[in-house]
Coordinates of N, CA, C and O in Angstrom, one line a residue:
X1 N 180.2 -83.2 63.2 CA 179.7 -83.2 64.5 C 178.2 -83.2 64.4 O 177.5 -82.6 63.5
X2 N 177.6 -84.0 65.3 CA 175.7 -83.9 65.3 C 175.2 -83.1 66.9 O 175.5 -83.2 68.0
X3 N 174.3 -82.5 66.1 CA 173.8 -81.5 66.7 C 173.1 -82.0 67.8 O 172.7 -83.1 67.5
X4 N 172.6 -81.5 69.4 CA 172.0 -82.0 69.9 C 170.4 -82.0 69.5 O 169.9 -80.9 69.3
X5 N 169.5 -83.2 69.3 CA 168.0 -82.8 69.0 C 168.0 -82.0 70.0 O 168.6 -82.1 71.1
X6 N 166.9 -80.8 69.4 CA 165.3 -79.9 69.9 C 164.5 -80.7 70.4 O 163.8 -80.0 71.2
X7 N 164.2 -81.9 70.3 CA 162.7 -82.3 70.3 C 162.6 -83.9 70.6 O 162.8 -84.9 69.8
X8 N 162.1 -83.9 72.0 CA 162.2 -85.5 72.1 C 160.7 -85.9 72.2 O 159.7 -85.3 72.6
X9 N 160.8 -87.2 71.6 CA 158.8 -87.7 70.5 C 159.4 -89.2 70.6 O 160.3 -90.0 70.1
X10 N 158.3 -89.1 71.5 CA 158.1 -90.7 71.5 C 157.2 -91.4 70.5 O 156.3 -90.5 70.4
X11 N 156.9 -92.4 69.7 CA 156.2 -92.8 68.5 C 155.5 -93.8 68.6 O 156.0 -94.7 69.3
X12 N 154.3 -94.0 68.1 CA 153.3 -95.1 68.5 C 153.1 -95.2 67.1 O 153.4 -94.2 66.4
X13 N 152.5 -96.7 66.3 CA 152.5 -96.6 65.2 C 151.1 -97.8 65.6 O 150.9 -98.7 66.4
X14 N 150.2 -97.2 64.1 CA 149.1 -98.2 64.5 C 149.0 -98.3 62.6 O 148.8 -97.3 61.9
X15 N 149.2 -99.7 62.1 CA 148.8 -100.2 60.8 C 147.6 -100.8 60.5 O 147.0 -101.7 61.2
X16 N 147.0 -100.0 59.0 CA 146.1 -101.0 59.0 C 146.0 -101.7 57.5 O 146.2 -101.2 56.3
X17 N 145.7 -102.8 57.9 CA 145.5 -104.0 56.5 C 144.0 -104.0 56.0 O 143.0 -103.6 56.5
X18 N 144.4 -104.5 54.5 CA 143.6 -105.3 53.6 C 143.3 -105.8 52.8 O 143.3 -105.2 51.8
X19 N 142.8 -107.3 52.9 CA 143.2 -107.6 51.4 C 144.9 -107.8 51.2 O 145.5 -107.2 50.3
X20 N 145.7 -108.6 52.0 CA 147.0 -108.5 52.6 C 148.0 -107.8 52.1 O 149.1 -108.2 51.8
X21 N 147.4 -106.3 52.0 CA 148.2 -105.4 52.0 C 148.3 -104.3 53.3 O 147.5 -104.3 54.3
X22 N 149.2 -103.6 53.3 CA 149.2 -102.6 54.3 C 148.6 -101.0 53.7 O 149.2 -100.4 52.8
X23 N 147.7 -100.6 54.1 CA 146.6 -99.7 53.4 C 147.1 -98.2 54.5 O 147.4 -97.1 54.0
X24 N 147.2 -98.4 55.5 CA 147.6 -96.7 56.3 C 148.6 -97.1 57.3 O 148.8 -98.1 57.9
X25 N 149.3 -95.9 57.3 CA 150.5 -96.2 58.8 C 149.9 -95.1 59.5 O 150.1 -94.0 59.0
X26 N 149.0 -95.1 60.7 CA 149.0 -94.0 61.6 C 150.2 -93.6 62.6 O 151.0 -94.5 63.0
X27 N 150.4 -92.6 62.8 CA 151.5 -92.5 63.8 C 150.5 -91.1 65.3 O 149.6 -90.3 65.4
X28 N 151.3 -91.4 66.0 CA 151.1 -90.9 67.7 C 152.5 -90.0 67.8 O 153.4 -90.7 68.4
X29 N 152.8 -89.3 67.5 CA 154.3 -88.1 68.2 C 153.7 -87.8 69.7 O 152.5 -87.8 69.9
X30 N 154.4 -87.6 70.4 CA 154.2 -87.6 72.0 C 155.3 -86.8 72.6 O 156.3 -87.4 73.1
X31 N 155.2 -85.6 72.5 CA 156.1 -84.5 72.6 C 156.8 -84.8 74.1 O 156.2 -85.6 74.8
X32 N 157.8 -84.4 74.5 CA 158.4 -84.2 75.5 C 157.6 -82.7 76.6 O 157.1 -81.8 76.1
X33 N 157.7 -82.9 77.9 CA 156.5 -81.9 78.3 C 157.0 -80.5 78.5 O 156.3 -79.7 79.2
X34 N 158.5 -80.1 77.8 CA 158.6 -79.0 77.4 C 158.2 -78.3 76.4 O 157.8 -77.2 76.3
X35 N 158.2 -79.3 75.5 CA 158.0 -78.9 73.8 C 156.4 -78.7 73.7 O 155.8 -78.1 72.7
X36 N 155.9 -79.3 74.9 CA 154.5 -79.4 75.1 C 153.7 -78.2 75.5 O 152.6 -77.8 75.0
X37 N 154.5 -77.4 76.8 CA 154.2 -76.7 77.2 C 154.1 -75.3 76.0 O 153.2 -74.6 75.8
X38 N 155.3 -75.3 75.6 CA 155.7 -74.0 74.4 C 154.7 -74.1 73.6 O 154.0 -73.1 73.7
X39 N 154.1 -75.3 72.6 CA 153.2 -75.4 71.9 C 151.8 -75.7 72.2 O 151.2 -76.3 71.4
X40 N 151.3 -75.5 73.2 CA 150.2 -75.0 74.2 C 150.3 -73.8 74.7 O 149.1 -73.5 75.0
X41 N 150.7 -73.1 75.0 CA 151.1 -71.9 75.3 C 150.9 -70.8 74.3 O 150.3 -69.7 74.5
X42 N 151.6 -71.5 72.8 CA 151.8 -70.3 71.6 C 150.4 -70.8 70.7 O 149.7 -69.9 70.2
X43 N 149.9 -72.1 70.7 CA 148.7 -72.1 69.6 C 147.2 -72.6 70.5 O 146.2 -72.9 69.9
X44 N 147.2 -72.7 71.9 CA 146.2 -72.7 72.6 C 145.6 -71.1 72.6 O 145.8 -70.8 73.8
X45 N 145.1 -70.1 72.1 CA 145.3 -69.2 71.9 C 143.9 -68.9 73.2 O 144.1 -68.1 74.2
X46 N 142.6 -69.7 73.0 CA 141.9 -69.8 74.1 C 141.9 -70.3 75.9 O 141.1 -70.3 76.8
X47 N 143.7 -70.7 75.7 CA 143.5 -71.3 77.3 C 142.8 -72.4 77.8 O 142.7 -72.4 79.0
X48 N 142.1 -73.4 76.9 CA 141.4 -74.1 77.4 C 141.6 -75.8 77.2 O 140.8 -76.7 77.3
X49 N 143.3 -75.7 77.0 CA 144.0 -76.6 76.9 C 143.9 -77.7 76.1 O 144.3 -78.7 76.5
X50 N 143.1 -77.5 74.6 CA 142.9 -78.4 73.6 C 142.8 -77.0 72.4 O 142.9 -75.8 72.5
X51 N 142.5 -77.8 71.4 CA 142.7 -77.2 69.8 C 141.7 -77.1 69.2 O 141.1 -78.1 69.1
X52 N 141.3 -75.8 68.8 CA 140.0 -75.9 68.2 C 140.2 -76.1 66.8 O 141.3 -76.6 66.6
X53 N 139.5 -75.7 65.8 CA 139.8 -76.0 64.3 C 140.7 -74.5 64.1 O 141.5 -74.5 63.2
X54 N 140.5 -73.6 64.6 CA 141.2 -72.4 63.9 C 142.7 -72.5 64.8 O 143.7 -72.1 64.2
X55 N 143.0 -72.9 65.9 CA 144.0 -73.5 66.6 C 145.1 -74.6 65.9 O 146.3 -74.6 65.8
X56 N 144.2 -75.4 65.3 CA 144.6 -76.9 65.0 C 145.2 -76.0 63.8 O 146.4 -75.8 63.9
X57 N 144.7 -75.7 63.1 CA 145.2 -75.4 61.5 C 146.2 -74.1 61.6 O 146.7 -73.7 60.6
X58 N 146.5 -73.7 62.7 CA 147.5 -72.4 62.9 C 149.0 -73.5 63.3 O 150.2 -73.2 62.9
X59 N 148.7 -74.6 64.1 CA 149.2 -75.4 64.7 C 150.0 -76.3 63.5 O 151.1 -76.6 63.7
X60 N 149.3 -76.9 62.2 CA 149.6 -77.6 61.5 C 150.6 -76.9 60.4 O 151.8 -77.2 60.1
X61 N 149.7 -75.8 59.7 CA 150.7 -74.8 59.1 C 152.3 -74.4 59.7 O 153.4 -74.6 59.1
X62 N 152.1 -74.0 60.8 CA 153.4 -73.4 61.2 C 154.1 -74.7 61.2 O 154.9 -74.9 60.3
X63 N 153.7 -75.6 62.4 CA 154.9 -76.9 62.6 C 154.9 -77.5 62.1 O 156.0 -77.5 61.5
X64 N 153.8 -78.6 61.6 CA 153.9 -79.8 61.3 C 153.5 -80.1 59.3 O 153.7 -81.2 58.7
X65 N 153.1 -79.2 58.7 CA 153.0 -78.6 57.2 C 154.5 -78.4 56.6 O 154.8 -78.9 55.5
X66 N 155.3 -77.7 57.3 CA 157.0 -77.6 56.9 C 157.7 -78.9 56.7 O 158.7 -79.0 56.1
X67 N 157.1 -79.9 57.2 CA 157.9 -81.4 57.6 C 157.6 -82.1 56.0 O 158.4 -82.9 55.5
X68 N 156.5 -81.8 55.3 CA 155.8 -82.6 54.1 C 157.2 -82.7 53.3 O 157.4 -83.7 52.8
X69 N 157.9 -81.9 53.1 CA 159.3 -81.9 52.1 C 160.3 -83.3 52.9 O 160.9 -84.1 52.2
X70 N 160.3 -83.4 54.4 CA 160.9 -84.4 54.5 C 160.0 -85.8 54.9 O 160.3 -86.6 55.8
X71 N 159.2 -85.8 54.0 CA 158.0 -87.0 53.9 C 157.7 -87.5 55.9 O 157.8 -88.6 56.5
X72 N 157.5 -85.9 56.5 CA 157.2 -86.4 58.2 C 158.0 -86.6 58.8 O 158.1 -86.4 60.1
X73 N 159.1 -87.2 57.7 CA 160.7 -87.8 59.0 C 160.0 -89.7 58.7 O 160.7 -90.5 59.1
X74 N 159.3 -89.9 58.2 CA 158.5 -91.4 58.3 C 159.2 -91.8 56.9 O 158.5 -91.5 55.8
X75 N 160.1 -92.4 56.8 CA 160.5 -93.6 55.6 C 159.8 -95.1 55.2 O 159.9 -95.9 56.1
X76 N 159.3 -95.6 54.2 CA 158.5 -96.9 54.5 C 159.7 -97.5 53.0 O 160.3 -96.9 52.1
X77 N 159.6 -98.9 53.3 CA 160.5 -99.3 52.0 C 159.6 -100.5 52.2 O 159.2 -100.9 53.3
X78 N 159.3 -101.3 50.5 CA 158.9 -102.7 50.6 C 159.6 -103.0 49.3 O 159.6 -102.6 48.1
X79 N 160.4 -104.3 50.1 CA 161.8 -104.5 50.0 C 163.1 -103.7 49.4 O 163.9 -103.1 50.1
X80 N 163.1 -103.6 48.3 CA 164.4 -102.2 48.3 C 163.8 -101.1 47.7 O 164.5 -100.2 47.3
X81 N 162.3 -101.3 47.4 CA 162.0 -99.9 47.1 C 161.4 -98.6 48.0 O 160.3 -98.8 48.6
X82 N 161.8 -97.5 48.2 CA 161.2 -96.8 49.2 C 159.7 -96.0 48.5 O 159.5 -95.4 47.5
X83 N 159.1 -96.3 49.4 CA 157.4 -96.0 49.7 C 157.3 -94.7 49.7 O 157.6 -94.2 50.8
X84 N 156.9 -93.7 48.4 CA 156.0 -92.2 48.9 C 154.9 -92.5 49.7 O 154.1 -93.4 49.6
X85 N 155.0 -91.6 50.6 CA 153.3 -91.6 51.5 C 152.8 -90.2 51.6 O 153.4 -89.1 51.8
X86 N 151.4 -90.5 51.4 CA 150.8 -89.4 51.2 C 149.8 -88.8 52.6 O 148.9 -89.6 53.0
X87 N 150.1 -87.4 53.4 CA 149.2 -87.6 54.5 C 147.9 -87.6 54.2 O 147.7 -87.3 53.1
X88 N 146.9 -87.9 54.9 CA 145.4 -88.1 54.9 C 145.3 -87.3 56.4 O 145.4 -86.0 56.4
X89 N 145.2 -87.6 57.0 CA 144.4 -87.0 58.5 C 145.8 -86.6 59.1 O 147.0 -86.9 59.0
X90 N 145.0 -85.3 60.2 CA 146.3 -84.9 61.0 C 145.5 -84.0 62.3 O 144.9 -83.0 61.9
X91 N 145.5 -84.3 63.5 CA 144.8 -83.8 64.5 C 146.3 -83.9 66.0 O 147.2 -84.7 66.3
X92 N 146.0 -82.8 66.4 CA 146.5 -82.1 68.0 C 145.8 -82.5 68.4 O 144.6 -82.5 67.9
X93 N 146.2 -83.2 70.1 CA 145.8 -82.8 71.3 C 146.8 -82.9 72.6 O 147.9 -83.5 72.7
X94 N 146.2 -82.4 73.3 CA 146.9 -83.1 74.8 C 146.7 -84.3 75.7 O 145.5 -84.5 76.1
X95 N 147.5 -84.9 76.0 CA 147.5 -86.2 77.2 C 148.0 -85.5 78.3 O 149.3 -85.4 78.4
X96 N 147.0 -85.0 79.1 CA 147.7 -84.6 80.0 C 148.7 -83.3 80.0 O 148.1 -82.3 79.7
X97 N 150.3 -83.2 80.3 CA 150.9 -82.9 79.9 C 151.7 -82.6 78.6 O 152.5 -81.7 78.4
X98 N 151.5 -83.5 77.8 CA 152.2 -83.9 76.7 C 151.3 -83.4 75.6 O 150.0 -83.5 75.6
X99 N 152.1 -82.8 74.4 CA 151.2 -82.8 72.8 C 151.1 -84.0 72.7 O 151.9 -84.6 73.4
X100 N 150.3 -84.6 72.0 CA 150.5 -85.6 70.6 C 149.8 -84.6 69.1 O 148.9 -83.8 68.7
X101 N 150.8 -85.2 68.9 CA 150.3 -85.2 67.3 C 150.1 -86.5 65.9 O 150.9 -87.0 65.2
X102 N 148.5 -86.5 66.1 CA 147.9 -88.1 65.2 C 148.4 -87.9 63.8 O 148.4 -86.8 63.2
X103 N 148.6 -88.5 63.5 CA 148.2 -88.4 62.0 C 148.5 -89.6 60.9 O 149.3 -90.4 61.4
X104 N 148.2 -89.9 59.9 CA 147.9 -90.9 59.1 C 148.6 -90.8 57.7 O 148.6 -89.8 57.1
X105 N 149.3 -91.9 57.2 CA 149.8 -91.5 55.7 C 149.5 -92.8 55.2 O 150.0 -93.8 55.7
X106 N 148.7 -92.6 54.3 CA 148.7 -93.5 52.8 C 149.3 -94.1 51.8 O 149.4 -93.2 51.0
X107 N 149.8 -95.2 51.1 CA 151.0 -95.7 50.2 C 150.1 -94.9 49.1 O 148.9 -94.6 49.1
X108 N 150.7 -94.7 48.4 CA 149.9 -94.2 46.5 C 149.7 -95.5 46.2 O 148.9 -95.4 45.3
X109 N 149.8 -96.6 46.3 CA 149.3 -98.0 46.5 C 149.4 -98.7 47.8 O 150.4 -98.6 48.5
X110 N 147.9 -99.6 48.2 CA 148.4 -100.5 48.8 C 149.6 -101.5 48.8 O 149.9 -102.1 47.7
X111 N 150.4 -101.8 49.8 CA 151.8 -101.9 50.0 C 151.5 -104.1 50.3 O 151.0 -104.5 51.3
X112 N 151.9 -105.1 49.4 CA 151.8 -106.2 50.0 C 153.0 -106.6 50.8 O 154.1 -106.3 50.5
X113 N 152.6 -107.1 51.7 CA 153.5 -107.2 52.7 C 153.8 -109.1 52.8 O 154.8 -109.5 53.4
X114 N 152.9 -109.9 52.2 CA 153.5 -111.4 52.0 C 154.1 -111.3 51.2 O 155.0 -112.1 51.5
X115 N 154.4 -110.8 50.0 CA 155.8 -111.3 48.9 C 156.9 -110.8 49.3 O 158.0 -111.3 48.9
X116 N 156.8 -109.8 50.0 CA 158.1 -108.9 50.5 C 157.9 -107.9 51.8 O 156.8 -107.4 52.1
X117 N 159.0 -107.8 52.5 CA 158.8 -107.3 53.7 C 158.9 -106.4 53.2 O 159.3 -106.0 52.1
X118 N 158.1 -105.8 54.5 CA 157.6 -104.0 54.5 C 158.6 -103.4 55.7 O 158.8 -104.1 56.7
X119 N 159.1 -102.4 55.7 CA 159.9 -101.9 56.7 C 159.4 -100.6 56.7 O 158.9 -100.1 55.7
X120 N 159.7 -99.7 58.2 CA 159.1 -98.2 57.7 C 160.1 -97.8 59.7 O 160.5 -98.7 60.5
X121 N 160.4 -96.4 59.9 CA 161.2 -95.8 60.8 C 160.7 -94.5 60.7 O 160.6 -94.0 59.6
X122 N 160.4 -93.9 61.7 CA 160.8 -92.7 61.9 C 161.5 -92.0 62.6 O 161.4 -91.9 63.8
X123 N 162.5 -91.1 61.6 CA 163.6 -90.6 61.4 C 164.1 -89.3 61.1 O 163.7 -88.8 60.0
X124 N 165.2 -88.5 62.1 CA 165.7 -87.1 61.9 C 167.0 -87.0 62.5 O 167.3 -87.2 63.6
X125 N 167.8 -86.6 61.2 CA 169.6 -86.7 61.9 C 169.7 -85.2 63.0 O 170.5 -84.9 63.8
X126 N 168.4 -84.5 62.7 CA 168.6 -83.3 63.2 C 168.4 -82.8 64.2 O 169.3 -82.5 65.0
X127 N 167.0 -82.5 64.6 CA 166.3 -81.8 65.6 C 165.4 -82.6 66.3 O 165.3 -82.4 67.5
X128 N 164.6 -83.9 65.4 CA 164.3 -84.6 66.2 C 164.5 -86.0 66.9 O 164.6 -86.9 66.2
X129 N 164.6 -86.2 68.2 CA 165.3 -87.7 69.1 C 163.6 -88.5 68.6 O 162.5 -88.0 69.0
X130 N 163.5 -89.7 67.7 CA 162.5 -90.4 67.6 C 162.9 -91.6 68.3 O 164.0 -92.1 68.0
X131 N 162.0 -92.1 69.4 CA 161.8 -93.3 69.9 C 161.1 -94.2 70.4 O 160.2 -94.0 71.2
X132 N 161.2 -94.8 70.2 CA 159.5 -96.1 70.5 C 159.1 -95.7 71.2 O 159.6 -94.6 71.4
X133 N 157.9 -96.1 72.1 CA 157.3 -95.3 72.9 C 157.3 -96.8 73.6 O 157.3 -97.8 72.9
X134 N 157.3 -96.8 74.9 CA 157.7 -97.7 76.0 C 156.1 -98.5 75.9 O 155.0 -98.1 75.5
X135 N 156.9 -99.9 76.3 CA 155.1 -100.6 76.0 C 154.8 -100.7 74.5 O 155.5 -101.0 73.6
X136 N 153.3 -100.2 74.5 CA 153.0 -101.0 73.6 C 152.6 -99.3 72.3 O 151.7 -98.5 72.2
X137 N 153.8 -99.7 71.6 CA 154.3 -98.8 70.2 C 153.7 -99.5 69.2 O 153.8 -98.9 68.1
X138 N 153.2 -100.7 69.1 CA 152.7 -100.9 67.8 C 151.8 -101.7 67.7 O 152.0 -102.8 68.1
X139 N 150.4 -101.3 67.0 CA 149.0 -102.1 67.2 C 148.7 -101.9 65.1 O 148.9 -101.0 64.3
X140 N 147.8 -103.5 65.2 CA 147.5 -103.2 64.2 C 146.3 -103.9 64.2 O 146.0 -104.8 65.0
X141 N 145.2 -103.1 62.8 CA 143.8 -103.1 62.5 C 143.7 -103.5 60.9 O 144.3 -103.0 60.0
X142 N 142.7 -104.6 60.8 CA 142.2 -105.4 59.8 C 142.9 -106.6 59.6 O 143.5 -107.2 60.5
X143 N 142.9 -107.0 58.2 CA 142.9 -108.2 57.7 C 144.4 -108.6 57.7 O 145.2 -108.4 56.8
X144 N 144.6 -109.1 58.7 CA 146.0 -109.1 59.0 C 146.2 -110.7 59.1 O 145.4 -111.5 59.6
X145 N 147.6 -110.9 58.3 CA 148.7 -112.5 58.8 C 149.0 -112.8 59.9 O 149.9 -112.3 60.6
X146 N 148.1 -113.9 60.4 CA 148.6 -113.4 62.1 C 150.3 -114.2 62.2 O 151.1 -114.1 63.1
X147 N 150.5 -114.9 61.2 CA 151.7 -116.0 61.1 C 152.9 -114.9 61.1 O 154.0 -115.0 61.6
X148 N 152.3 -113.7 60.4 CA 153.7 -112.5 60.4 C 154.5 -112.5 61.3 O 154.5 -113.6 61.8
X149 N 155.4 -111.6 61.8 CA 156.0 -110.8 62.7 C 156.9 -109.8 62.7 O 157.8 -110.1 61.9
X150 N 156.9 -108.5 63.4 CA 157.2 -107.5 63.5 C 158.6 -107.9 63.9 O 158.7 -109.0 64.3
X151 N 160.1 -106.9 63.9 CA 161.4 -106.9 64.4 C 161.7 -105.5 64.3 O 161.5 -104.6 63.5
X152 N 162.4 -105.5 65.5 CA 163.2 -104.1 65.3 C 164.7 -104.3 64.9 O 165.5 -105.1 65.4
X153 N 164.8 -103.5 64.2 CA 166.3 -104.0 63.5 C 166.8 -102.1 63.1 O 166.0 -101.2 63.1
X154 N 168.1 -102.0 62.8 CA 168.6 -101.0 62.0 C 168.7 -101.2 60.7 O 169.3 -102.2 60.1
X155 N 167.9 -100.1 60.1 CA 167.9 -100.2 58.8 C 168.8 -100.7 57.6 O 170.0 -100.5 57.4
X156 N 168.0 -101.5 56.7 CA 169.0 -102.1 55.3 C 168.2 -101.1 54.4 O 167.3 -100.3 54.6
X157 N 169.0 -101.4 53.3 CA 168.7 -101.2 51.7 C 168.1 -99.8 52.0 O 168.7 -99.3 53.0
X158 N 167.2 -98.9 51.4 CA 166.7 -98.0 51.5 C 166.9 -97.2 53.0 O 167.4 -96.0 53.1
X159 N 166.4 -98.0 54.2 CA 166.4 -97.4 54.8 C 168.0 -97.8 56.0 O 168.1 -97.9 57.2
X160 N 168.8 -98.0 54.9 CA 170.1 -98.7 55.6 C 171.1 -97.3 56.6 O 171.6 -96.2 56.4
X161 N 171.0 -98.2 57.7 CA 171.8 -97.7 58.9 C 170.6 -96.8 59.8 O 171.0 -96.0 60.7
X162 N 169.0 -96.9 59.6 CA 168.5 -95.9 60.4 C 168.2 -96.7 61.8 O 168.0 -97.9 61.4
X163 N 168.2 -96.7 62.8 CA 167.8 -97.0 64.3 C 166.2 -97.3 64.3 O 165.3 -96.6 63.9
X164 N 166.1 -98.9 65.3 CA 164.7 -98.6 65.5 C 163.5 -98.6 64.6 O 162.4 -98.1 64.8
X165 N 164.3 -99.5 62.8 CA 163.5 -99.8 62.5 C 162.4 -101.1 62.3 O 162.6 -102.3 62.3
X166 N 161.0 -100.3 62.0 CA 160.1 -101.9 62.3 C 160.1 -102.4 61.0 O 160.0 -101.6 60.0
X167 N 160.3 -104.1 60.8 CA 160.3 -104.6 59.5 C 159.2 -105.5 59.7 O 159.1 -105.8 60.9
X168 N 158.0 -106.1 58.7 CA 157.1 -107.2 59.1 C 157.6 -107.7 57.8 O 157.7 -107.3 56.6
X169 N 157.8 -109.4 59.0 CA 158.4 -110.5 58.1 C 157.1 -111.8 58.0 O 156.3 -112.0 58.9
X170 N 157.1 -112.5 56.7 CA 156.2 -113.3 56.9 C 156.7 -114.6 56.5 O 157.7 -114.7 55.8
X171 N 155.9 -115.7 56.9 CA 156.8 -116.6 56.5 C 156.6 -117.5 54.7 O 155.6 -117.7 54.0
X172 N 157.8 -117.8 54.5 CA 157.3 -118.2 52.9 C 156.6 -119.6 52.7 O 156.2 -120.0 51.5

């Protein structure tokens, strides 16, 4: 049996190139405006409805620091090998209603993406519902193929049977 998710996060993904490789995957989580409210509530400790640095780091420890064992829930594979990524940046705030939570991960190498497709999803059988985020879920920065193209497909090889994943294909 699967459990109902805790946690519904809409996902924005912003890549950036160079040198036609893929060099960072940023991502956007966009909390549901319950999950929003609880986690403004418990780490807004000042009431003033953003995150200061002693906020932000009480904020990252507790939630989003426990996730590093499951590499974020963010899988990347280029072609059947799956990608460690390493975080680099990581910032709270509010839209409004809603958390987001920014943050950035790194390949331990640039990832080329013309010899072989790059694919990457993020993913949780458990607690969290991950889903595109309506509109426009995926922008990218730098030295980019513009001949590429992005697909959403269900995962193969590494990341076989996950939902909703983006693959960039190029042409040979």
């Amino acid at each position: 049996a699967h459990a109902h998710p805790d946690f519904f996060v809409k996902v924005k993904y912003e890549l950036s190139f160079a040198e036609d490789a893929l060099t960072a995957l940023s991502l956007d989580w966009v909390f549901d405006v319950f999950y929003s409210d609880q986690a403004l509530n418990t780490y807004d400790l000042d009431g003033d409805g953003a995150f200061s640095a002693d906020e932000t780091s009480a904020l990252q420890e507790e939630i989003f620091a426990p996730l590093a064992d499951e590499g974020y829930f963010v899988r990347v594979a280029s072609g059947e090998t799956p990608e460690p990524m390493q975080l680099s940046s990581f910032t709270p705030r509010m839209e409004g209603e809603q958390l987001v939570l920014s943050f950035t991960l790194t390949p331990l190498a640039p990832l080329d993406y013309q010899d072989t497709s790059v694919a990457f999803v993020t993913h949780d059988p458990r607690a969290y519902d991950f889903s595109l985020a309506e509109g426009e879920f995926l922008t990218v920065e730098g030295d980019f193929n513009a001949l590429c193209r992005f697909r959403v497909e269900e995962g193969t090889g590494p990341l076989d049977g996950l939902p909703q994943t983006l693959r960039l294909l190029c042409p040979e």
